[in-house]
XYZ file of N, CA and C in Angstrom:
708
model
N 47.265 -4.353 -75.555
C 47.378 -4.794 -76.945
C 45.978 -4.944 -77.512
N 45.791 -4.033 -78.601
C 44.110 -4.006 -79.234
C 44.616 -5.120 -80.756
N 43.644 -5.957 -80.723
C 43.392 -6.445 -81.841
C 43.071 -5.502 -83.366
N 43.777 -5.455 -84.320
C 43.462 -4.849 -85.531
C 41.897 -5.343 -85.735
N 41.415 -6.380 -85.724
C 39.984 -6.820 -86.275
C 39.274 -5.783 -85.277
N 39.324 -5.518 -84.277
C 38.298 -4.511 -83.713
C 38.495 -3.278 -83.823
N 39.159 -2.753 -84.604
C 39.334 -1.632 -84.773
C 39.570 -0.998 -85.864
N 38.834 0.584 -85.833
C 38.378 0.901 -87.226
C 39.143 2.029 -87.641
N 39.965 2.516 -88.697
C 40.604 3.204 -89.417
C 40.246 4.202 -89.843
N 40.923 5.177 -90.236
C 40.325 6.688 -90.474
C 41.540 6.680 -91.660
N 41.089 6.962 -92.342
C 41.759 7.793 -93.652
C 42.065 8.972 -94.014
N 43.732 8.913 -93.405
C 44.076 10.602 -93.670
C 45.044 10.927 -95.323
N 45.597 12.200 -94.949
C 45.889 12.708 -96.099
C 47.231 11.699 -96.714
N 47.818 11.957 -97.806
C 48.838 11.060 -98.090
C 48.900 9.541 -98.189
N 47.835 9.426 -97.950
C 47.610 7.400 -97.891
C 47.622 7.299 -96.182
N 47.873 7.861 -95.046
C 48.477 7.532 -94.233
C 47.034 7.241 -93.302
N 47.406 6.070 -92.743
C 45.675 5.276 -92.139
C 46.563 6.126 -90.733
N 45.225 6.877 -89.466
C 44.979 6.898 -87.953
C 43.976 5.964 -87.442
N 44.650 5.287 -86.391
C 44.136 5.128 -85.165
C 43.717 6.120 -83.748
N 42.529 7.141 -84.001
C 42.836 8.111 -82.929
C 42.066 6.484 -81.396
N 42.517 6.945 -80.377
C 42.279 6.219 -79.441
C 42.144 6.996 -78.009
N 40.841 7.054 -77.339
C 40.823 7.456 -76.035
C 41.456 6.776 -74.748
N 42.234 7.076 -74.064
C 42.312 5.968 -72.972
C 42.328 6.590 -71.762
N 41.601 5.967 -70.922
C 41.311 6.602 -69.287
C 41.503 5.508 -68.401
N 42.439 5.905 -67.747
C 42.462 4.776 -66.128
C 42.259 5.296 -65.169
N 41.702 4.582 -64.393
C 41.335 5.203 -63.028
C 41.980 4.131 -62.180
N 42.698 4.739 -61.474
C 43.161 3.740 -60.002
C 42.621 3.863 -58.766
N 41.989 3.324 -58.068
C 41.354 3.723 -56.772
C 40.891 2.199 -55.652
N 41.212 2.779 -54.625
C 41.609 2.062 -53.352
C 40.607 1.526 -52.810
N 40.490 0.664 -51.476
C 40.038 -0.390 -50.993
C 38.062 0.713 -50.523
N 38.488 1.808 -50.460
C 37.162 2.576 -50.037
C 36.978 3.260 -51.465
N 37.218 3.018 -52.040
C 36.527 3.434 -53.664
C 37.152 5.265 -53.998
N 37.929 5.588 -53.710
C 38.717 6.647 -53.454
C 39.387 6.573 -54.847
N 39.660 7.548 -55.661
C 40.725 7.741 -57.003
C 41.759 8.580 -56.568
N 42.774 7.445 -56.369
C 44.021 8.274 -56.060
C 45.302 8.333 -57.581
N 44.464 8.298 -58.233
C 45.508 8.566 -59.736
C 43.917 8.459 -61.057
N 44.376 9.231 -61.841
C 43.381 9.040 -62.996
C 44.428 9.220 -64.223
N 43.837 8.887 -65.443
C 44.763 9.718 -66.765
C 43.975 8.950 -67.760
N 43.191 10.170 -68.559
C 42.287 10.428 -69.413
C 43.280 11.477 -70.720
N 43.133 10.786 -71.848
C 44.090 11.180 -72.521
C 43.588 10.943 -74.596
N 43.951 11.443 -75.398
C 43.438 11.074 -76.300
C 45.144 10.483 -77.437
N 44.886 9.632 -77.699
C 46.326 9.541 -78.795
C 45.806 9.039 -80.285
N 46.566 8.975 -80.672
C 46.546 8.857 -82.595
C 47.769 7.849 -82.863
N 47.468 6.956 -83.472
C 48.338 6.247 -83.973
C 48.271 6.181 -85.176
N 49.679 6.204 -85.777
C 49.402 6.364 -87.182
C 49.947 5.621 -88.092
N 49.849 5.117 -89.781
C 50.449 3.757 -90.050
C 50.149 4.362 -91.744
N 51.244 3.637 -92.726
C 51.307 3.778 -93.619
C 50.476 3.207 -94.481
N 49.714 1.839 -93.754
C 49.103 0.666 -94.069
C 47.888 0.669 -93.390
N 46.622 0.229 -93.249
C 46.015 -0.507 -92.262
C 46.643 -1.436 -91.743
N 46.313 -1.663 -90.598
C 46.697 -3.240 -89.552
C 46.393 -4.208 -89.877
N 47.177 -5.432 -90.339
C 46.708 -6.497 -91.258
C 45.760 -7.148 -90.095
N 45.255 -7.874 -90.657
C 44.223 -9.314 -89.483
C 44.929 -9.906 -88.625
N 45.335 -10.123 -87.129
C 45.964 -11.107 -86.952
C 47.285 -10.413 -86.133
N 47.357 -8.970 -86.314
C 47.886 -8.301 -85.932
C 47.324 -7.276 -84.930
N 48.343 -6.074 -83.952
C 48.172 -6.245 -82.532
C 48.070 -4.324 -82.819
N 47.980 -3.419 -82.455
C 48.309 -2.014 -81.721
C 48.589 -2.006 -80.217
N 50.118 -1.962 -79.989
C 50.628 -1.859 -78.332
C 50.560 -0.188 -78.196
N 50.579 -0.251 -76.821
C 50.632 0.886 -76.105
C 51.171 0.938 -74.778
N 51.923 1.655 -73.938
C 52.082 1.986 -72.617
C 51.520 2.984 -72.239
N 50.836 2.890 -70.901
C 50.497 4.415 -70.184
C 51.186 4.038 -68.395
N 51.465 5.147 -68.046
C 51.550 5.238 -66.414
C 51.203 6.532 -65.561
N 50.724 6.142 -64.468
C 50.757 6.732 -63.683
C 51.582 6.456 -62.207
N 51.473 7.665 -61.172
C 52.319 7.353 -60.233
C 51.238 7.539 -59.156
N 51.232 6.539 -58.293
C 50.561 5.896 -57.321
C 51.638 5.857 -55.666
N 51.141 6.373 -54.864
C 51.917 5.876 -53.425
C 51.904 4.255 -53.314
N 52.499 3.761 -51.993
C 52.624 2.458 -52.163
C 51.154 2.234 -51.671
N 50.528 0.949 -51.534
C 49.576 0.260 -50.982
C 49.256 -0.939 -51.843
N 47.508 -1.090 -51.809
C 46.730 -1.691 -52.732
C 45.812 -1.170 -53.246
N 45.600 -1.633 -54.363
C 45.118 -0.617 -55.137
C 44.077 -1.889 -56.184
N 42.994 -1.081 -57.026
C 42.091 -2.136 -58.098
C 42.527 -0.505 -59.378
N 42.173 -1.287 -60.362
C 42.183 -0.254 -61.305
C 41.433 -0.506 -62.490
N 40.801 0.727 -63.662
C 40.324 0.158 -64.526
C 40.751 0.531 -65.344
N 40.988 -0.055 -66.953
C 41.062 1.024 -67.951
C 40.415 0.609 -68.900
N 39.940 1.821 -69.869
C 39.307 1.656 -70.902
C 39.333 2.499 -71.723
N 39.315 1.855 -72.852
C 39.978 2.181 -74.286
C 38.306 2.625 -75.102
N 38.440 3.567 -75.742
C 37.243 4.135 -76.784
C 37.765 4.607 -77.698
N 37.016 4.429 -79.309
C 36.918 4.378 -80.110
C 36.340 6.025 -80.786
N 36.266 7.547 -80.361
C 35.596 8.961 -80.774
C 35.190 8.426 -81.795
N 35.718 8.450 -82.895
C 34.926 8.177 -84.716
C 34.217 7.064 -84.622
N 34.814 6.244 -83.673
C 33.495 5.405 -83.907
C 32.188 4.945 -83.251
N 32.436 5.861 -81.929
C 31.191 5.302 -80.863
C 31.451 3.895 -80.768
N 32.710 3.310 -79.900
C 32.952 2.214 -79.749
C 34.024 2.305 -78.233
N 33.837 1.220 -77.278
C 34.815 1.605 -76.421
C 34.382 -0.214 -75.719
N 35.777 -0.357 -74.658
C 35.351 -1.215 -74.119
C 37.002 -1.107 -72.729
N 36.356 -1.819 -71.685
C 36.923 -2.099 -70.760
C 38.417 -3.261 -70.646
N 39.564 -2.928 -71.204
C 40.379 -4.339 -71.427
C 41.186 -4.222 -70.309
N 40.983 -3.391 -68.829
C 41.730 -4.023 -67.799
C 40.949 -3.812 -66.486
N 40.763 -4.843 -65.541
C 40.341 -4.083 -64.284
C 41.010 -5.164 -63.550
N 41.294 -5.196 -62.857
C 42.318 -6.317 -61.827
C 42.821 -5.526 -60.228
N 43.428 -6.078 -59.700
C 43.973 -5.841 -58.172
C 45.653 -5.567 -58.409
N 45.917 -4.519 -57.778
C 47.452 -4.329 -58.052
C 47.716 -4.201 -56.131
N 49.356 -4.620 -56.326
C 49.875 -3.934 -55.090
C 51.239 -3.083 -55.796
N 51.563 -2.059 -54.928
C 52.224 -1.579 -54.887
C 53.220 -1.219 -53.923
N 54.225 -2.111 -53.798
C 55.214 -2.037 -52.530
C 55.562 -0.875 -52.385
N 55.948 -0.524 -50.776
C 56.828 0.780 -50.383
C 58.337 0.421 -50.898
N 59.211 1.156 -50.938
C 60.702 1.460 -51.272
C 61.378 1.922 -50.372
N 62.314 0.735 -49.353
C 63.022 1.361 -48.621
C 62.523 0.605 -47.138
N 61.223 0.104 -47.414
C 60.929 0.047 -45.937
C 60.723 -1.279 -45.473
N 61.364 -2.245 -45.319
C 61.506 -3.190 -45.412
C 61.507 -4.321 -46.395
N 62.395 -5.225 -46.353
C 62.069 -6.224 -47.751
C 60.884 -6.753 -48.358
N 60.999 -6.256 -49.428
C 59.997 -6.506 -50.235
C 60.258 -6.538 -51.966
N 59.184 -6.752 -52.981
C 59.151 -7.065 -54.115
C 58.902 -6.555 -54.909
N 58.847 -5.910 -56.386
C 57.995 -5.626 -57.252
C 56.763 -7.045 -57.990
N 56.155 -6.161 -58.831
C 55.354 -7.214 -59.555
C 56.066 -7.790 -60.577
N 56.004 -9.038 -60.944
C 57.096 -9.374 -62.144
C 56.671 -8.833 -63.563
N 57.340 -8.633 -64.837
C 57.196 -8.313 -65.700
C 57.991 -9.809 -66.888
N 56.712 -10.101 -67.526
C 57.425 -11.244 -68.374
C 57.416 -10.364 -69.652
N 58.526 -10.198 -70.508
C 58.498 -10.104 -71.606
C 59.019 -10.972 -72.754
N 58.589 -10.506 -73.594
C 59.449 -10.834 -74.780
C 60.137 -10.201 -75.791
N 61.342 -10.595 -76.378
C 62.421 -9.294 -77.315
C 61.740 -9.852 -78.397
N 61.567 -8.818 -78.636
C 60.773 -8.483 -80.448
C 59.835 -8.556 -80.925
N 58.957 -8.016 -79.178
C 56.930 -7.983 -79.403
C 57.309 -6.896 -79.854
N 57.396 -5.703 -79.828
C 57.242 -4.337 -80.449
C 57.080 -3.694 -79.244
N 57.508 -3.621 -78.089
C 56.700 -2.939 -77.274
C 57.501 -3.046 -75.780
N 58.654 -1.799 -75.336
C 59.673 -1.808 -74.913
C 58.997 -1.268 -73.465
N 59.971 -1.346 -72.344
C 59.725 -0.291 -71.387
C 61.359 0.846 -70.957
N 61.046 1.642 -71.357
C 62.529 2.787 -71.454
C 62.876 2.617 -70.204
N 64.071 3.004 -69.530
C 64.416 3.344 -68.307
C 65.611 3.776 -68.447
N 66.382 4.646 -67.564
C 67.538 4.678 -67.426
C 68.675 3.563 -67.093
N 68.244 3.080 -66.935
C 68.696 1.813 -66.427
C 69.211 0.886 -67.486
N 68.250 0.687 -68.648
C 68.053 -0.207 -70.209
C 67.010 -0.123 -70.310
N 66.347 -0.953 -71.663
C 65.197 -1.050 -71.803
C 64.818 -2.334 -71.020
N 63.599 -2.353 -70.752
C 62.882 -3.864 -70.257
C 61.586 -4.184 -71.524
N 62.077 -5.539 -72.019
C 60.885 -6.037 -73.161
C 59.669 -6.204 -72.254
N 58.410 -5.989 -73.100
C 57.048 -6.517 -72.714
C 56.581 -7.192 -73.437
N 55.821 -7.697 -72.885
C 54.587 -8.547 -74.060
C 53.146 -8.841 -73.651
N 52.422 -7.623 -73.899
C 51.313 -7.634 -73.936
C 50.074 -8.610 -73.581
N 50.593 -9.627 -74.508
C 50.049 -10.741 -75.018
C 49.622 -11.644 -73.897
N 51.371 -11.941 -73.241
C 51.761 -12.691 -72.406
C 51.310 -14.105 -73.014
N 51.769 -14.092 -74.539
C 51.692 -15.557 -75.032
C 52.997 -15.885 -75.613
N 53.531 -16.651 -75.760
C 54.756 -17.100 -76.633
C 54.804 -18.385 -77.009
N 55.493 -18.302 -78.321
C 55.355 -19.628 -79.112
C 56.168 -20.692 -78.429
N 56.346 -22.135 -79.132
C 56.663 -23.153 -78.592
C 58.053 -23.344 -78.819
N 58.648 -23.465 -77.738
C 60.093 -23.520 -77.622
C 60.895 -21.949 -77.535
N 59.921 -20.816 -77.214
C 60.512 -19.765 -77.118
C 60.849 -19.730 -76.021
N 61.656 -17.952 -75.948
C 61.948 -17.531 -74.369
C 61.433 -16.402 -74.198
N 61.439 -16.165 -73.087
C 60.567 -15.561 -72.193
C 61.822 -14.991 -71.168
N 61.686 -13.081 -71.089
C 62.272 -12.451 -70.012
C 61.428 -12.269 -68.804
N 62.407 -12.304 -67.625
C 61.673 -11.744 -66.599
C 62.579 -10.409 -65.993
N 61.547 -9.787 -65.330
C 62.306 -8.835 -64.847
C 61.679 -8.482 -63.482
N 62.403 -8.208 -62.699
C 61.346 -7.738 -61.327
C 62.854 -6.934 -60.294
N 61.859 -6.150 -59.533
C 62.581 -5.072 -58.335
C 62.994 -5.683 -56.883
N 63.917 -6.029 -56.464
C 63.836 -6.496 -55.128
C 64.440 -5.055 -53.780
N 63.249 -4.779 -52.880
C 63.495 -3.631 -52.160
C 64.134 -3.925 -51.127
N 65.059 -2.614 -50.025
C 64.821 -2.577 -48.386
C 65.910 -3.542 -48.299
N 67.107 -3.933 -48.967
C 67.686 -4.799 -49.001
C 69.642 -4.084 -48.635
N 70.542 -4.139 -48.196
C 71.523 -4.008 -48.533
C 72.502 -4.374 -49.760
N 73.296 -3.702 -49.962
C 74.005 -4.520 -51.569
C 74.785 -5.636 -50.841
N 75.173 -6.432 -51.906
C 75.590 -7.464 -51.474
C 74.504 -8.484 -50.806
N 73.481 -8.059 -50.299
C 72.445 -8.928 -49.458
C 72.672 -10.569 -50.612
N 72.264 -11.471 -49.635
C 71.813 -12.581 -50.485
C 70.573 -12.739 -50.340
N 69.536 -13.229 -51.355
C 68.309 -13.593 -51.662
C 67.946 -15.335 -52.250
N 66.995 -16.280 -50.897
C 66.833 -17.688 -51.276
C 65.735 -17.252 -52.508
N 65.795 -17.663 -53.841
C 65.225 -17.572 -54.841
C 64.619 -18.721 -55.584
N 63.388 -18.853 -55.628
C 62.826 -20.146 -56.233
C 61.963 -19.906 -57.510
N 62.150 -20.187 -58.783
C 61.117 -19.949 -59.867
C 60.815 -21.592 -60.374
N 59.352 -21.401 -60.317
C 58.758 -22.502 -60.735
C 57.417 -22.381 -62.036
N 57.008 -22.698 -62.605
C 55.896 -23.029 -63.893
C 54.524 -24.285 -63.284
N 54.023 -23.952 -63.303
C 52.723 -24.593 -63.198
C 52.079 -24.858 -64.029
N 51.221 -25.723 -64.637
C 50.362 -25.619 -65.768
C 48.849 -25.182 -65.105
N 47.885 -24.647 -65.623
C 46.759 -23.632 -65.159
C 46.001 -24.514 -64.624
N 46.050 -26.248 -64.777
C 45.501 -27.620 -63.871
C 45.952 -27.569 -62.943
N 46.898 -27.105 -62.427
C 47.697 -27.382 -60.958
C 48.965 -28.209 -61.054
N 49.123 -28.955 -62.694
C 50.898 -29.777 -62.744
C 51.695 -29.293 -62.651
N 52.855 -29.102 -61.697
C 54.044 -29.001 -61.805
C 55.003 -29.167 -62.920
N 55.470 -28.430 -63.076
C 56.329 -28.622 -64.765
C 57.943 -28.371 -63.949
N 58.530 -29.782 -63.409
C 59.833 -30.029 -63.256
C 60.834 -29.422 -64.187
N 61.340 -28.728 -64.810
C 62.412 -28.573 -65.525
C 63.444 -27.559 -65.105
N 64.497 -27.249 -65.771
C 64.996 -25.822 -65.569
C 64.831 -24.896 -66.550
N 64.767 -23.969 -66.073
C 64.017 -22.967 -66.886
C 64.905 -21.784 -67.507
N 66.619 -21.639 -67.027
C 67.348 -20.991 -67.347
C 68.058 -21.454 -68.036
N 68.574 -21.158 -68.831
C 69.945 -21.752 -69.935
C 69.300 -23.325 -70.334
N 68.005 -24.181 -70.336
C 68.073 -24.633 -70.609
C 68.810 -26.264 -69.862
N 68.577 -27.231 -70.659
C 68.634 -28.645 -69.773
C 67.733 -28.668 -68.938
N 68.222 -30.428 -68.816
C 67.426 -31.198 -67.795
C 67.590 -30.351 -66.293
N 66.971 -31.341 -65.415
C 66.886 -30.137 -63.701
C 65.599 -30.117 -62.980
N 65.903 -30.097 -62.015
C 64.323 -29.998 -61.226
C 64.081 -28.875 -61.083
N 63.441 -28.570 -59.991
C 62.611 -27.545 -60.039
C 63.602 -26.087 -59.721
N 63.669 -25.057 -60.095
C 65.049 -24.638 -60.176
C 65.244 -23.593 -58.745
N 66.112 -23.912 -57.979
C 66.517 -22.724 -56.796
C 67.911 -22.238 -57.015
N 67.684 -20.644 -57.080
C 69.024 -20.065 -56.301
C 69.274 -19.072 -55.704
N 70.606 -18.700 -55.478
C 70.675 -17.349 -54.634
C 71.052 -16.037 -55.644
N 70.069 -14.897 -55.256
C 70.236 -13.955 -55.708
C 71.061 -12.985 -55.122
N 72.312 -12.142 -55.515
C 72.985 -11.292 -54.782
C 72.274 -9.876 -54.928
N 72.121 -9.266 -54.357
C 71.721 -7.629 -54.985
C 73.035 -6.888 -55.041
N 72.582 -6.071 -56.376
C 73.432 -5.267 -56.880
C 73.509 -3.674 -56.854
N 72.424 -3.263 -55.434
C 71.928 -2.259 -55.179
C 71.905 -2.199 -54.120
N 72.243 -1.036 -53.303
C 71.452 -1.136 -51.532
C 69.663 -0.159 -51.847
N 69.045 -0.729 -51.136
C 67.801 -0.568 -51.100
C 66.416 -1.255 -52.128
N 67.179 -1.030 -53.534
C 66.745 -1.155 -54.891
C 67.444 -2.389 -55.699
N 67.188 -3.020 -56.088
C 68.002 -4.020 -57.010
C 67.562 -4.719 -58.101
N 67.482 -4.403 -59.316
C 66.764 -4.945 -60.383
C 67.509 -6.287 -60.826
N 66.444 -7.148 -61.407
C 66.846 -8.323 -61.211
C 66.437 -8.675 -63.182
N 67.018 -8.939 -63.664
C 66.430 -9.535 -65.721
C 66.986 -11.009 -65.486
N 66.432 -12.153 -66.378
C 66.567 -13.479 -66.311
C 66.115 -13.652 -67.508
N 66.163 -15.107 -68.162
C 65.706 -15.305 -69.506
C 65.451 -16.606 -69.165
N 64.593 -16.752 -69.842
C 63.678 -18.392 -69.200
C 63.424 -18.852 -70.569
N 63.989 -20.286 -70.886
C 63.794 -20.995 -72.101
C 62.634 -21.615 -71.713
N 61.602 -22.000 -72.633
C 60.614 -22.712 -73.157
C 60.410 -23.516 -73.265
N 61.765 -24.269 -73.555
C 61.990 -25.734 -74.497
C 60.910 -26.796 -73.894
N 59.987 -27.347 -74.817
C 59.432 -28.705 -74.195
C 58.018 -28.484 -73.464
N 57.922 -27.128 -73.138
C 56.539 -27.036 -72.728
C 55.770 -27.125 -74.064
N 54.508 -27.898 -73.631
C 53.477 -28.271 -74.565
C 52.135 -26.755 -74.551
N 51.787 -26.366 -75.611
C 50.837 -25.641 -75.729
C 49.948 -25.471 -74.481
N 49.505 -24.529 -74.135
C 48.854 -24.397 -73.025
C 48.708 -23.172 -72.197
N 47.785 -22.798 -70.980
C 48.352 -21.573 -69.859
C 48.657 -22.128 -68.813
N 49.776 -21.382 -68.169
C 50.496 -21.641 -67.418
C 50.427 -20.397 -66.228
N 51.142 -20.740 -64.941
C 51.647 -19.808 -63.766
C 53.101 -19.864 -64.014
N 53.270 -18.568 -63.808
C 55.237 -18.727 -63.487
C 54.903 -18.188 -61.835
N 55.591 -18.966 -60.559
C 55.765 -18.741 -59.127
C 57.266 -18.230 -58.913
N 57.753 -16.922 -58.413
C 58.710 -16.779 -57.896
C 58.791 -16.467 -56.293
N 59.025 -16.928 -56.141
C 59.146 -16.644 -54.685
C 60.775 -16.235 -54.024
N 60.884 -15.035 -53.147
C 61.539 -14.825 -52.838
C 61.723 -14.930 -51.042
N 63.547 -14.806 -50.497
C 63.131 -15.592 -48.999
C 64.481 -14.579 -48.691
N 64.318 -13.564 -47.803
C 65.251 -12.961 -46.932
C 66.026 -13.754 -45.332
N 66.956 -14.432 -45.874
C 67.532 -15.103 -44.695
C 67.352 -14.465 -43.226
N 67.869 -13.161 -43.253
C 68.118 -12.389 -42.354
C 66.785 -12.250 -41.518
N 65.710 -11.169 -42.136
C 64.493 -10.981 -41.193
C 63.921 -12.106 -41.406
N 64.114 -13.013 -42.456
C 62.767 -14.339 -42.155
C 61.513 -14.029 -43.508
N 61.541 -13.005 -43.736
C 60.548 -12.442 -44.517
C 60.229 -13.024 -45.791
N 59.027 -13.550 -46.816
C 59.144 -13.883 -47.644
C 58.314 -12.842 -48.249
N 58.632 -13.266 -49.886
C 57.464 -12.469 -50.905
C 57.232 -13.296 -52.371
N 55.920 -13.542 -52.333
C 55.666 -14.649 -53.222
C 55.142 -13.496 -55.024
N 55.393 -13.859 -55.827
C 54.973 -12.721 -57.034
C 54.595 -14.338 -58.079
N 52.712 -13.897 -58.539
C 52.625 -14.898 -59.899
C 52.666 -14.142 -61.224
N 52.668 -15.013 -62.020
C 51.945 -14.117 -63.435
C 51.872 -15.244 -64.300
N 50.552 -15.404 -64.917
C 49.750 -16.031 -65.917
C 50.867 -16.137 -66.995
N 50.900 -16.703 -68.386
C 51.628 -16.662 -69.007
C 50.393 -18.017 -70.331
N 50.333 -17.433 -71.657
C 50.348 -18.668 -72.371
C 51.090 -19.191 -73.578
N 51.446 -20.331 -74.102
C 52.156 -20.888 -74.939
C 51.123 -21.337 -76.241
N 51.348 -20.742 -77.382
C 50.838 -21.144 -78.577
C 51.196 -22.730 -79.300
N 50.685 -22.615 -80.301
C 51.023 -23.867 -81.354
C 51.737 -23.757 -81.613
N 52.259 -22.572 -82.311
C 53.154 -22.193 -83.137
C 54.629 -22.369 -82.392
N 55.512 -23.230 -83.487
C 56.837 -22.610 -82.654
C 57.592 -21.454 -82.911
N 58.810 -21.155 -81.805
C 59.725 -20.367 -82.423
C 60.763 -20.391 -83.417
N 60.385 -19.334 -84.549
C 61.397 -19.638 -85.247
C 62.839 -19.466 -85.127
């Protein structure tokens, strides 16, 4: 998600404002190896300029084997001799199939602008990974290597970015401690999992969401975080 204030407009024919935009990622492994790249040029285009205050989303992917992986990407500006670095971080990437295991979670939100297609449905994103006060918040994540029917010990918890525990329940809402349950899979091997997590009552701030997952059977666990922050603003 690029901020409109940093970014500069081109004036095409018809009134119609472009965003042309370079974007290159490089993914590459623990010995500095590029095992995926994608260098690409796009145009975005708008009837308007981008007011202040407002966002330009985008998706890109590539396909990666399983492991671990660091990656970078960076976004440039051609017309304008402008570019800058807005991701470099540590990814894993689970195998499929080969014992239990997890995806990375995906928090979204319905009605950032900014979907992920699948055959499956769409899955919301949010860029941002901010949401207003008293909103909700989707999750979505992959559970692998599993039989259908399997049961899954399931724990989601909120942290505040101090280390407090934020007791509540986080599904449908109400009082509740810290929330556990069992997940069934609805897949053998593969099993996608969507949830909707109310807001209510958290105070402005950044936060951790902890899920942790617990395979009765082999013993195996798999822990997945993701950052998350809450604005001033509430939901309307």
């Amino acid at each position: 998600a690029l901020p409109a204030s940093r970014l500069h407009a081109v004036e095409g024919t018809g009134g119609v404002v472009a965003y042309p935009l370079a974007l290159r990622l490089v993914v590459y492994d623990s010995a500095l190896r590029s095992v995926a790249e994608l260098d690409t040029l796009r145009v975005f285009r708008s009837a308007q300029a981008l007011p202040e205050g407002s966002f330009l989303t985008e998706r890109v992917a590539v396909r990666v084997p399983a492991g671990r992986y660091r990656y970078h990407f960076v976004v440039a500006e051609p017309q304008a001799d402008a570019g800058a670095m807005v991701g470099a971080r540590a990814v894993e990437v689970p195998p499929v199939g080969a014992g239990f295991s997890a995806s990375d979670l995906v928090l979204g939100r319905e009605g950032s602008g900014l979907v992920w297609r699948r055959p499956e449905g769409e899955v919301a994103l949010n860029p941002l990974q901010r949401y207003p006060r008293d909103g909700v918040a989707t999750l979505y994540y992959e559970v692998y290597g599993l039989p259908q029917g399997a049961s899954v010990a399931t724990r989601v918890s909120v942290t505040s970015r101090g280390g407090r525990s934020i007791f509540r329940r986080l599904f449908g809402g109400g009082a509740g401690a810290d929330l556990a349950y069992t997940t069934v899979t609805d897949a053998a091997q593969r099993s996608r999992v969507q949830q909707r997590l109310t807001l209510t009552g958290l105070p402005p701030g950044q936060y951790t969401l902890t899920l942790e997952l617990h395979d009765p059977v082999s013993g195996a666990r798999v822990m997945r975080r993701k950052p998350f922050e809450i604005g001033g603003a509430r939901a309307p």
